[in-house]
Amino acid sequence: MSETTDPYQLADDAAARLAELTGVERHDVALVLGSGWLPAVDALGRATAEIDTTDLPGFSAAAVAGHSGKIRSIRAGEKNLLVFLSRTHYYEGRGVDAVVHGVRTASAAGCRAVVLTNGCGGLKDTWSPGTPVLISDHINLTGRSPIRGARFIDLTDLYSPRLRAMCREVDPTLDEGVYVQFPGPHYETPAEIGMVRAIGGHLVGMSTTLEAIAAREAGLEVLGISLVTNLAAGISGEPLDHQEVLDAGRAAASRMGDLLGRIVPLI
Ligand code: 8IG
């Protein structure tokens, strides 16, 4: 396979290799698992293949403890799910193309929808650690776009109202919120969380918005679900801790697994 600097061509190459390695010609729905979501994956169905992301063109090794650099192909009913057990984050410094390569590969592999999950901080004190929240919209504070060239992509209704409504039918207790992506990898200061509140944000994290934009460009329907793993800085008075994030995910795993397991077949 020839080296390419065109990210769309690289995604086509990755999708072709993915089909070879998994033996699955086309995938239907992609999921990207964020911090805390990994324990939920087994509820999705039977794995037909699991590969290392580094076996595909354009992916690099996972950089964060608790993130697994694997891609699983899962047969769920009539659908083939493409599950990224980890993602490349903007703060890794590999560039915006690397951040959205998974979403572009999913599109090239045939996917029509992507479920973007993440672990994040929450601004509402009723969201205890382990609470899933649907993303209704986002504010991208990275100052970057994954789009190349003068393509003016409409982001109205980026987070599919249809899929959100389906989720709330499955689980009427699900709340919604505006997700704000900071570049990271440091967490926010309490003053920055004050700013988030002022600009209309409810969830803070270090992922998702660039991937959602790339997904929209590719024509994918987007469902975003955050797992609130900690209260945002300055809200509880306690310092933020990465271990807390992993623990909250583990504790919420059965609820997340149940949620994904019921939603994904409906997409
Ligand atoms: I998990 O409080 C997780 N990721 N920016 N702030 C930001 N990212 C996060 C947080 C948080 N918790």
PDB file of C-alpha atoms and ligand atoms in Angstrom:
ATOM      1  CA  MET A   1       0.000   0.000   0.000  1.00  0.00           C
ATOM      2  CA  SER A   2       1.438   3.361  -0.969  1.00  0.00           C
ATOM      3  CA  GLU A   3       2.006   6.098   1.617  1.00  0.00           C
ATOM      4  CA  THR A   4      -0.458   8.960   1.283  1.00  0.00           C
ATOM      5  CA  THR A   5      -0.869  12.349   2.926  1.00  0.00           C
ATOM      6  CA  ASP A   6      -4.520  12.627   1.858  1.00  0.00           C
ATOM      7  CA  PRO A   7      -6.518  11.775   5.019  1.00  0.00           C
ATOM      8  CA  TYR A   8      -9.542  10.577   3.030  1.00  0.00           C
ATOM      9  CA  GLN A   9      -7.374   8.253   0.927  1.00  0.00           C
ATOM     10  CA  LEU A  10      -5.693   7.030   4.123  1.00  0.00           C
ATOM     11  CA  ALA A  11      -9.141   6.229   5.577  1.00  0.00           C
ATOM     12  CA  ASP A  12     -10.049   4.303   2.407  1.00  0.00           C
ATOM     13  CA  ASP A  13      -6.807   2.334   2.763  1.00  0.00           C
ATOM     14  CA  ALA A  14      -7.547   1.633   6.447  1.00  0.00           C
ATOM     15  CA  ALA A  15     -11.086   0.468   5.624  1.00  0.00           C
ATOM     16  CA  ALA A  16      -9.797  -1.908   2.936  1.00  0.00           C
ATOM     17  CA  ARG A  17      -7.286  -3.427   5.357  1.00  0.00           C
ATOM     18  CA  LEU A  18      -9.983  -3.592   8.058  1.00  0.00           C
ATOM     19  CA  ALA A  19     -12.201  -5.656   5.741  1.00  0.00           C
ATOM     20  CA  GLU A  20      -9.286  -8.026   5.061  1.00  0.00           C
ATOM     21  CA  LEU A  21      -8.309  -8.457   8.710  1.00  0.00           C
ATOM     22  CA  THR A  22     -11.847  -8.830  10.108  1.00  0.00           C
ATOM     23  CA  GLY A  23     -13.319 -10.749   7.173  1.00  0.00           C
ATOM     24  CA  VAL A  24     -16.257  -8.337   7.368  1.00  0.00           C
ATOM     25  CA  GLU A  25     -16.920  -6.646   4.039  1.00  0.00           C
ATOM     26  CA  ARG A  26     -19.009  -3.757   5.357  1.00  0.00           C
ATOM     27  CA  HIS A  27     -19.749  -2.328   8.780  1.00  0.00           C
ATOM     28  CA  ASP A  28     -23.000  -0.543   9.622  1.00  0.00           C
ATOM     29  CA  VAL A  29     -22.592   1.376  12.870  1.00  0.00           C
ATOM     30  CA  ALA A  30     -19.412   2.606  14.525  1.00  0.00           C
ATOM     31  CA  LEU A  31     -18.891   3.222  18.237  1.00  0.00           C
ATOM     32  CA  VAL A  32     -16.031   5.087  19.806  1.00  0.00           C
ATOM     33  CA  LEU A  33     -15.577   4.222  23.477  1.00  0.00           C
ATOM     34  CA  GLY A  34     -14.363   6.994  25.763  1.00  0.00           C
ATOM     35  CA  SER A  35     -12.998   6.889  29.280  1.00  0.00           C
ATOM     36  CA  GLY A  36     -15.142   4.660  31.435  1.00  0.00           C
ATOM     37  CA  TRP A  37     -17.049   2.992  28.571  1.00  0.00           C
ATOM     38  CA  LEU A  38     -14.829  -0.019  27.925  1.00  0.00           C
ATOM     39  CA  PRO A  39     -16.586  -2.297  30.460  1.00  0.00           C
ATOM     40  CA  ALA A  40     -19.859  -1.775  28.557  1.00  0.00           C
ATOM     41  CA  VAL A  41     -18.612  -3.303  25.314  1.00  0.00           C
ATOM     42  CA  ASP A  42     -19.498  -6.914  26.092  1.00  0.00           C
ATOM     43  CA  ALA A  43     -23.218  -6.087  26.160  1.00  0.00           C
ATOM     44  CA  LEU A  44     -23.114  -5.196  22.459  1.00  0.00           C
ATOM     45  CA  GLY A  45     -22.835  -8.700  21.101  1.00  0.00           C
ATOM     46  CA  ARG A  46     -20.431 -11.377  19.956  1.00  0.00           C
ATOM     47  CA  ALA A  47     -17.003 -10.259  18.749  1.00  0.00           C
ATOM     48  CA  THR A  48     -16.215 -11.678  15.313  1.00  0.00           C
ATOM     49  CA  ALA A  49     -12.737 -10.152  15.241  1.00  0.00           C
ATOM     50  CA  GLU A  50     -10.465  -7.937  17.267  1.00  0.00           C
ATOM     51  CA  ILE A  51      -7.475  -6.178  15.754  1.00  0.00           C
ATOM     52  CA  ASP A  52      -4.837  -3.732  16.906  1.00  0.00           C
ATOM     53  CA  THR A  53      -5.434  -0.220  15.586  1.00  0.00           C
ATOM     54  CA  THR A  54      -1.754  -0.119  14.651  1.00  0.00           C
ATOM     55  CA  ASP A  55      -2.389  -2.898  12.085  1.00  0.00           C
ATOM     56  CA  LEU A  56      -4.342  -0.375  10.011  1.00  0.00           C
ATOM     57  CA  PRO A  57      -2.794   2.481   8.006  1.00  0.00           C
ATOM     58  CA  GLY A  58      -2.911   5.834   9.782  1.00  0.00           C
ATOM     59  CA  PHE A  59      -3.474   4.764  13.396  1.00  0.00           C
ATOM     60  CA  SER A  60      -0.960   5.172  16.211  1.00  0.00           C
ATOM     61  CA  ALA A  61      -0.662   3.406  19.567  1.00  0.00           C
ATOM     62  CA  ALA A  62      -2.993   4.301  22.456  1.00  0.00           C
ATOM     63  CA  ALA A  63      -1.364   6.787  24.806  1.00  0.00           C
ATOM     64  CA  VAL A  64      -3.504   6.787  27.951  1.00  0.00           C
ATOM     65  CA  ALA A  65      -3.787   4.321  30.855  1.00  0.00           C
ATOM     66  CA  GLY A  66      -7.199   2.656  30.693  1.00  0.00           C
ATOM     67  CA  HIS A  67      -7.441   3.201  26.927  1.00  0.00           C
ATOM     68  CA  SER A  68      -7.026   0.094  24.789  1.00  0.00           C
ATOM     69  CA  GLY A  69      -5.705   0.431  21.217  1.00  0.00           C
ATOM     70  CA  LYS A  70      -8.016  -2.153  19.721  1.00  0.00           C
ATOM     71  CA  ILE A  71     -10.845  -2.276  17.212  1.00  0.00           C
ATOM     72  CA  ARG A  72     -13.522  -4.924  17.591  1.00  0.00           C
ATOM     73  CA  SER A  73     -15.957  -6.110  14.945  1.00  0.00           C
ATOM     74  CA  ILE A  74     -19.177  -7.232  16.617  1.00  0.00           C
ATOM     75  CA  ARG A  75     -22.157  -8.980  15.092  1.00  0.00           C
ATOM     76  CA  ALA A  76     -25.320  -7.579  16.702  1.00  0.00           C
ATOM     77  CA  GLY A  77     -28.513  -8.946  15.197  1.00  0.00           C
ATOM     78  CA  GLU A  78     -28.344  -8.070  11.499  1.00  0.00           C
ATOM     79  CA  LYS A  79     -25.708  -5.377  11.980  1.00  0.00           C
ATOM     80  CA  ASN A  80     -21.946  -5.297  11.937  1.00  0.00           C
ATOM     81  CA  LEU A  81     -20.635  -2.927  14.580  1.00  0.00           C
ATOM     82  CA  LEU A  82     -17.214  -1.377  14.369  1.00  0.00           C
ATOM     83  CA  VAL A  83     -16.101  -0.592  17.888  1.00  0.00           C
ATOM     84  CA  PHE A  84     -13.047   1.534  18.629  1.00  0.00           C
ATOM     85  CA  LEU A  85     -12.009   0.621  22.160  1.00  0.00           C
ATOM     86  CA  SER A  86      -9.983   3.824  22.360  1.00  0.00           C
ATOM     87  CA  ARG A  87      -9.490   7.078  20.458  1.00  0.00           C
ATOM     88  CA  THR A  88      -6.677   9.422  19.549  1.00  0.00           C
ATOM     89  CA  HIS A  89      -7.037  12.628  21.536  1.00  0.00           C
ATOM     90  CA  TYR A  90      -6.223  16.118  20.319  1.00  0.00           C
ATOM     91  CA  TYR A  91      -3.846  16.617  23.272  1.00  0.00           C
ATOM     92  CA  GLU A  92      -1.590  13.825  21.996  1.00  0.00           C
ATOM     93  CA  GLY A  93      -0.318  16.328  19.457  1.00  0.00           C
ATOM     94  CA  ARG A  94      -0.590  14.015  16.439  1.00  0.00           C
ATOM     95  CA  GLY A  95      -2.759  16.539  14.637  1.00  0.00           C
ATOM     96  CA  VAL A  96      -6.432  16.875  13.846  1.00  0.00           C
ATOM     97  CA  ASP A  97      -6.346  14.323  11.021  1.00  0.00           C
ATOM     98  CA  ALA A  98      -5.187  11.637  13.472  1.00  0.00           C
ATOM     99  CA  VAL A  99      -8.035  12.543  15.862  1.00  0.00           C
ATOM    100  CA  VAL A 100     -10.725  11.963  13.227  1.00  0.00           C
ATOM    101  CA  HIS A 101      -9.091   9.076  11.345  1.00  0.00           C
ATOM    102  CA  GLY A 102     -11.285   6.503  13.117  1.00  0.00           C
ATOM    103  CA  VAL A 103     -14.493   8.269  12.107  1.00  0.00           C
ATOM    104  CA  ARG A 104     -13.297   8.625   8.503  1.00  0.00           C
ATOM    105  CA  THR A 105     -12.275   4.964   8.451  1.00  0.00           C
ATOM    106  CA  ALA A 106     -15.716   4.000   9.782  1.00  0.00           C
ATOM    107  CA  SER A 107     -17.348   5.982   7.004  1.00  0.00           C
ATOM    108  CA  ALA A 108     -15.093   4.380   4.396  1.00  0.00           C
ATOM    109  CA  ALA A 109     -15.969   0.973   5.893  1.00  0.00           C
ATOM    110  CA  GLY A 110     -19.654   1.569   5.160  1.00  0.00           C
ATOM    111  CA  CYS A 111     -20.943   2.941   8.472  1.00  0.00           C
ATOM    112  CA  ARG A 112     -23.957   5.259   8.296  1.00  0.00           C
ATOM    113  CA  ALA A 113     -23.974   6.267  11.958  1.00  0.00           C
ATOM    114  CA  VAL A 114     -21.449   6.723  14.725  1.00  0.00           C
ATOM    115  CA  VAL A 115     -21.946   6.654  18.479  1.00  0.00           C
ATOM    116  CA  LEU A 116     -19.358   8.890  20.110  1.00  0.00           C
ATOM    117  CA  THR A 117     -18.989   8.257  23.831  1.00  0.00           C
ATOM    118  CA  ASN A 118     -16.748   9.979  26.322  1.00  0.00           C
ATOM    119  CA  GLY A 119     -16.030  10.442  29.982  1.00  0.00           C
ATOM    120  CA  CYS A 120     -16.343  14.033  31.097  1.00  0.00           C
ATOM    121  CA  GLY A 121     -16.844  16.506  33.876  1.00  0.00           C
ATOM    122  CA  GLY A 122     -20.363  17.657  34.658  1.00  0.00           C
ATOM    123  CA  LEU A 123     -21.547  21.097  35.737  1.00  0.00           C
ATOM    124  CA  LYS A 124     -24.875  20.088  37.259  1.00  0.00           C
ATOM    125  CA  ASP A 125     -24.485  18.801  40.793  1.00  0.00           C
ATOM    126  CA  THR A 126     -27.439  16.450  40.266  1.00  0.00           C
ATOM    127  CA  TRP A 127     -25.212  14.494  37.839  1.00  0.00           C
ATOM    128  CA  SER A 128     -23.413  12.185  40.236  1.00  0.00           C
ATOM    129  CA  PRO A 129     -20.358  10.316  38.911  1.00  0.00           C
ATOM    130  CA  GLY A 130     -21.580   7.500  36.647  1.00  0.00           C
ATOM    131  CA  THR A 131     -24.500   9.444  35.131  1.00  0.00           C
ATOM    132  CA  PRO A 132     -24.867   9.144  31.318  1.00  0.00           C
ATOM    133  CA  VAL A 133     -25.977  12.339  29.553  1.00  0.00           C
ATOM    134  CA  LEU A 134     -26.971  12.745  25.893  1.00  0.00           C
ATOM    135  CA  ILE A 135     -25.027  15.420  24.026  1.00  0.00           C
ATOM    136  CA  SER A 136     -27.519  17.883  22.528  1.00  0.00           C
ATOM    137  CA  ASP A 137     -24.941  20.244  20.996  1.00  0.00           C
ATOM    138  CA  HIS A 138     -21.323  21.234  21.418  1.00  0.00           C
ATOM    139  CA  ILE A 139     -18.912  24.143  21.787  1.00  0.00           C
ATOM    140  CA  ASN A 140     -15.527  23.428  20.237  1.00  0.00           C
ATOM    141  CA  LEU A 141     -12.853  25.326  22.159  1.00  0.00           C
ATOM    142  CA  THR A 142      -9.912  23.687  20.404  1.00  0.00           C
ATOM    143  CA  GLY A 143      -9.908  26.449  17.805  1.00  0.00           C
ATOM    144  CA  ARG A 144      -9.427  23.762  15.155  1.00  0.00           C
ATOM    145  CA  SER A 145     -11.477  22.085  12.436  1.00  0.00           C
ATOM    146  CA  PRO A 146     -10.948  18.681  10.850  1.00  0.00           C
ATOM    147  CA  ILE A 147     -12.298  19.985   7.533  1.00  0.00           C
ATOM    148  CA  ARG A 148      -9.773  20.673   4.816  1.00  0.00           C
ATOM    149  CA  GLY A 149     -10.310  23.464   2.357  1.00  0.00           C
ATOM    150  CA  ALA A 150     -13.273  25.811   1.979  1.00  0.00           C
ATOM    151  CA  ARG A 151     -16.048  23.328   2.697  1.00  0.00           C
ATOM    152  CA  PHE A 152     -18.737  25.007   4.763  1.00  0.00           C
ATOM    153  CA  ILE A 153     -20.322  22.167   6.700  1.00  0.00           C
ATOM    154  CA  ASP A 154     -23.703  22.776   8.349  1.00  0.00           C
ATOM    155  CA  LEU A 155     -23.670  21.723  12.025  1.00  0.00           C
ATOM    156  CA  THR A 156     -27.311  22.446  12.838  1.00  0.00           C
ATOM    157  CA  ASP A 157     -28.712  19.338  14.512  1.00  0.00           C
ATOM    158  CA  LEU A 158     -25.237  17.763  14.500  1.00  0.00           C
ATOM    159  CA  TYR A 159     -26.289  15.451  17.328  1.00  0.00           C
ATOM    160  CA  SER A 160     -29.170  13.598  15.725  1.00  0.00           C
ATOM    161  CA  PRO A 161     -32.539  14.567  17.255  1.00  0.00           C
ATOM    162  CA  ARG A 162     -33.891  11.267  15.907  1.00  0.00           C
ATOM    163  CA  LEU A 163     -31.308   9.179  17.750  1.00  0.00           C
ATOM    164  CA  ARG A 164     -31.633  11.252  20.925  1.00  0.00           C
ATOM    165  CA  ALA A 165     -35.390  10.746  20.923  1.00  0.00           C
ATOM    166  CA  MET A 166     -34.841   7.002  20.500  1.00  0.00           C
ATOM    167  CA  CYS A 167     -32.493   6.975  23.479  1.00  0.00           C
ATOM    168  CA  ARG A 168     -35.021   8.760  25.638  1.00  0.00           C
ATOM    169  CA  GLU A 169     -37.664   6.227  24.676  1.00  0.00           C
ATOM    170  CA  VAL A 170     -35.353   3.477  25.843  1.00  0.00           C
ATOM    171  CA  ASP A 171     -34.396   5.392  29.001  1.00  0.00           C
ATOM    172  CA  PRO A 172     -36.682   8.333  29.888  1.00  0.00           C
ATOM    173  CA  THR A 173     -34.392   9.328  32.766  1.00  0.00           C
ATOM    174  CA  LEU A 174     -31.622  10.386  30.331  1.00  0.00           C
ATOM    175  CA  ASP A 175     -30.751  14.066  30.578  1.00  0.00           C
ATOM    176  CA  GLU A 176     -29.203  16.182  27.799  1.00  0.00           C
ATOM    177  CA  GLY A 177     -26.461  18.783  27.793  1.00  0.00           C
ATOM    178  CA  VAL A 178     -24.084  20.920  25.745  1.00  0.00           C
ATOM    179  CA  TYR A 179     -20.590  19.407  25.589  1.00  0.00           C
ATOM    180  CA  VAL A 180     -17.609  21.747  25.637  1.00  0.00           C
ATOM    181  CA  GLN A 181     -14.303  20.428  24.326  1.00  0.00           C
ATOM    182  CA  PHE A 182     -11.140  21.905  25.791  1.00  0.00           C
ATOM    183  CA  PRO A 183      -7.753  21.014  24.255  1.00  0.00           C
ATOM    184  CA  GLY A 184      -6.489  19.396  27.507  1.00  0.00           C
ATOM    185  CA  PRO A 185      -4.708  17.389  28.796  1.00  0.00           C
ATOM    186  CA  HIS A 186      -4.973  19.450  31.966  1.00  0.00           C
ATOM    187  CA  TYR A 187      -8.408  19.775  33.514  1.00  0.00           C
ATOM    188  CA  GLU A 188     -10.045  23.191  33.779  1.00  0.00           C
ATOM    189  CA  THR A 189      -9.587  25.781  36.459  1.00  0.00           C
ATOM    190  CA  PRO A 190     -12.655  26.733  38.488  1.00  0.00           C
ATOM    191  CA  ALA A 191     -12.644  30.078  36.630  1.00  0.00           C
ATOM    192  CA  GLU A 192     -12.768  28.251  33.280  1.00  0.00           C
ATOM    193  CA  ILE A 193     -15.721  26.211  34.522  1.00  0.00           C
ATOM    194  CA  GLY A 194     -17.371  29.542  35.388  1.00  0.00           C
ATOM    195  CA  MET A 195     -16.822  30.546  31.765  1.00  0.00           C
ATOM    196  CA  VAL A 196     -18.319  27.270  30.536  1.00  0.00           C
ATOM    197  CA  ARG A 197     -21.428  27.944  32.579  1.00  0.00           C
ATOM    198  CA  ALA A 198     -21.635  31.489  31.187  1.00  0.00           C
ATOM    199  CA  ILE A 199     -21.419  30.333  27.555  1.00  0.00           C
ATOM    200  CA  GLY A 200     -24.063  27.656  27.983  1.00  0.00           C
ATOM    201  CA  GLY A 201     -22.031  24.487  28.523  1.00  0.00           C
ATOM    202  CA  HIS A 202     -23.016  21.594  30.809  1.00  0.00           C
ATOM    203  CA  LEU A 203     -20.332  18.969  30.147  1.00  0.00           C
ATOM    204  CA  VAL A 204     -16.559  19.426  29.785  1.00  0.00           C
ATOM    205  CA  GLY A 205     -14.131  17.060  28.109  1.00  0.00           C
ATOM    206  CA  MET A 206     -11.195  16.633  25.766  1.00  0.00           C
ATOM    207  CA  SER A 207     -12.708  14.794  22.812  1.00  0.00           C
ATOM    208  CA  THR A 208     -15.747  14.260  20.596  1.00  0.00           C
ATOM    209  CA  THR A 209     -16.374  17.634  18.888  1.00  0.00           C
ATOM    210  CA  LEU A 210     -13.754  17.272  16.142  1.00  0.00           C
ATOM    211  CA  GLU A 211     -14.899  13.692  15.502  1.00  0.00           C
ATOM    212  CA  ALA A 212     -18.531  14.791  15.338  1.00  0.00           C
ATOM    213  CA  ILE A 213     -17.664  17.477  12.769  1.00  0.00           C
ATOM    214  CA  ALA A 214     -15.730  14.980  10.635  1.00  0.00           C
ATOM    215  CA  ALA A 215     -18.634  12.539  10.935  1.00  0.00           C
ATOM    216  CA  ARG A 216     -21.088  15.163   9.716  1.00  0.00           C
ATOM    217  CA  GLU A 217     -18.791  16.000   6.806  1.00  0.00           C
ATOM    218  CA  ALA A 218     -18.760  12.288   5.927  1.00  0.00           C
ATOM    219  CA  GLY A 219     -22.559  12.149   6.087  1.00  0.00           C
ATOM    220  CA  LEU A 220     -22.787   9.986   9.211  1.00  0.00           C
ATOM    221  CA  GLU A 221     -25.610  10.330  11.695  1.00  0.00           C
ATOM    222  CA  VAL A 222     -24.096  11.197  15.092  1.00  0.00           C
ATOM    223  CA  LEU A 223     -25.156  10.113  18.560  1.00  0.00           C
ATOM    224  CA  GLY A 224     -23.086  11.532  21.417  1.00  0.00           C
ATOM    225  CA  ILE A 225     -23.285  10.174  24.954  1.00  0.00           C
ATOM    226  CA  SER A 226     -21.189  11.463  27.828  1.00  0.00           C
ATOM    227  CA  LEU A 227     -20.566   9.602  31.038  1.00  0.00           C
ATOM    228  CA  VAL A 228     -20.186  12.153  33.783  1.00  0.00           C
ATOM    229  CA  THR A 229     -17.328  10.704  35.786  1.00  0.00           C
ATOM    230  CA  ASN A 230     -16.582  13.721  37.950  1.00  0.00           C
ATOM    231  CA  LEU A 231     -18.032  17.070  38.860  1.00  0.00           C
ATOM    232  CA  ALA A 232     -16.220  19.819  36.918  1.00  0.00           C
ATOM    233  CA  ALA A 233     -13.439  21.696  38.694  1.00  0.00           C
ATOM    234  CA  GLY A 234     -14.473  23.831  41.637  1.00  0.00           C
ATOM    235  CA  ILE A 235     -17.975  22.399  41.947  1.00  0.00           C
ATOM    236  CA  SER A 236     -17.421  19.764  44.628  1.00  0.00           C
ATOM    237  CA  GLY A 237     -14.380  21.348  46.287  1.00  0.00           C
ATOM    238  CA  GLU A 238     -12.414  18.118  45.677  1.00  0.00           C
ATOM    239  CA  PRO A 239      -9.436  17.876  43.263  1.00  0.00           C
ATOM    240  CA  LEU A 240      -9.874  15.942  39.989  1.00  0.00           C
ATOM    241  CA  ASP A 241      -8.238  12.552  39.629  1.00  0.00           C
ATOM    242  CA  HIS A 242      -7.858  10.202  36.604  1.00  0.00           C
ATOM    243  CA  GLN A 243      -8.397   7.155  38.846  1.00  0.00           C
ATOM    244  CA  GLU A 244     -11.815   8.569  39.804  1.00  0.00           C
ATOM    245  CA  VAL A 245     -12.661   8.545  36.081  1.00  0.00           C
ATOM    246  CA  LEU A 246     -11.778   4.871  35.678  1.00  0.00           C
ATOM    247  CA  ASP A 247     -13.637   3.897  38.875  1.00  0.00           C
ATOM    248  CA  ALA A 248     -16.810   5.747  37.855  1.00  0.00           C
ATOM    249  CA  GLY A 249     -16.799   3.905  34.530  1.00  0.00           C
ATOM    250  CA  ARG A 250     -16.407   0.546  36.186  1.00  0.00           C
ATOM    251  CA  ALA A 251     -19.246   1.296  38.589  1.00  0.00           C
ATOM    252  CA  ALA A 252     -21.536   2.465  35.755  1.00  0.00           C
ATOM    253  CA  ALA A 253     -20.602  -0.356  33.355  1.00  0.00           C
ATOM    254  CA  SER A 254     -23.776  -2.401  33.608  1.00  0.00           C
ATOM    255  CA  ARG A 255     -25.997   0.645  33.078  1.00  0.00           C
ATOM    256  CA  MET A 256     -23.886   1.782  30.090  1.00  0.00           C
ATOM    257  CA  GLY A 257     -23.839  -1.730  28.634  1.00  0.00           C
ATOM    258  CA  ASP A 258     -27.594  -2.018  28.992  1.00  0.00           C
ATOM    259  CA  LEU A 259     -28.096   1.393  27.374  1.00  0.00           C
ATOM    260  CA  LEU A 260     -25.806   0.727  24.392  1.00  0.00           C
ATOM    261  CA  GLY A 261     -27.113  -2.807  24.001  1.00  0.00           C
ATOM    262  CA  ARG A 262     -30.679  -1.516  23.679  1.00  0.00           C
ATOM    263  CA  ILE A 263     -29.968   1.559  21.560  1.00  0.00           C
ATOM    264  CA  VAL A 264     -27.549   0.255  18.951  1.00  0.00           C
ATOM    265  CA  PRO A 265     -29.937  -2.298  17.380  1.00  0.00           C
ATOM    266  CA  LEU A 266     -32.418   0.559  16.813  1.00  0.00           C
ATOM    267  CA  ILE A 267     -29.996   2.821  14.926  1.00  0.00           C
TER     268      ILE A 267
HETATM  269  I1  8IG B   1     -13.206  11.852  32.421  1.00  0.00           I
HETATM  270  O1  8IG B   1     -13.529  17.467  34.256  1.00  0.00           O
HETATM  271  C1  8IG B   1     -12.981  13.791  32.299  1.00  0.00           C
HETATM  272  N1  8IG B   1     -12.471  14.323  31.210  1.00  0.00           N
HETATM  273  N2  8IG B   1     -11.728  18.780  30.247  1.00  0.00           N
HETATM  274  N3  8IG B   1     -12.635  18.129  32.277  1.00  0.00           N
HETATM  275  C2  8IG B   1     -12.137  17.814  31.051  1.00  0.00           C
HETATM  276  N4  8IG B   1     -12.044  16.583  30.614  1.00  0.00           N
HETATM  277  C3  8IG B   1     -12.461  15.619  31.435  1.00  0.00           C
HETATM  278  C4  8IG B   1     -12.986  15.848  32.701  1.00  0.00           C
HETATM  279  C5  8IG B   1     -13.081  17.179  33.149  1.00  0.00           C
HETATM  280  N5  8IG B   1     -13.299  14.670  33.240  1.00  0.00           N
END
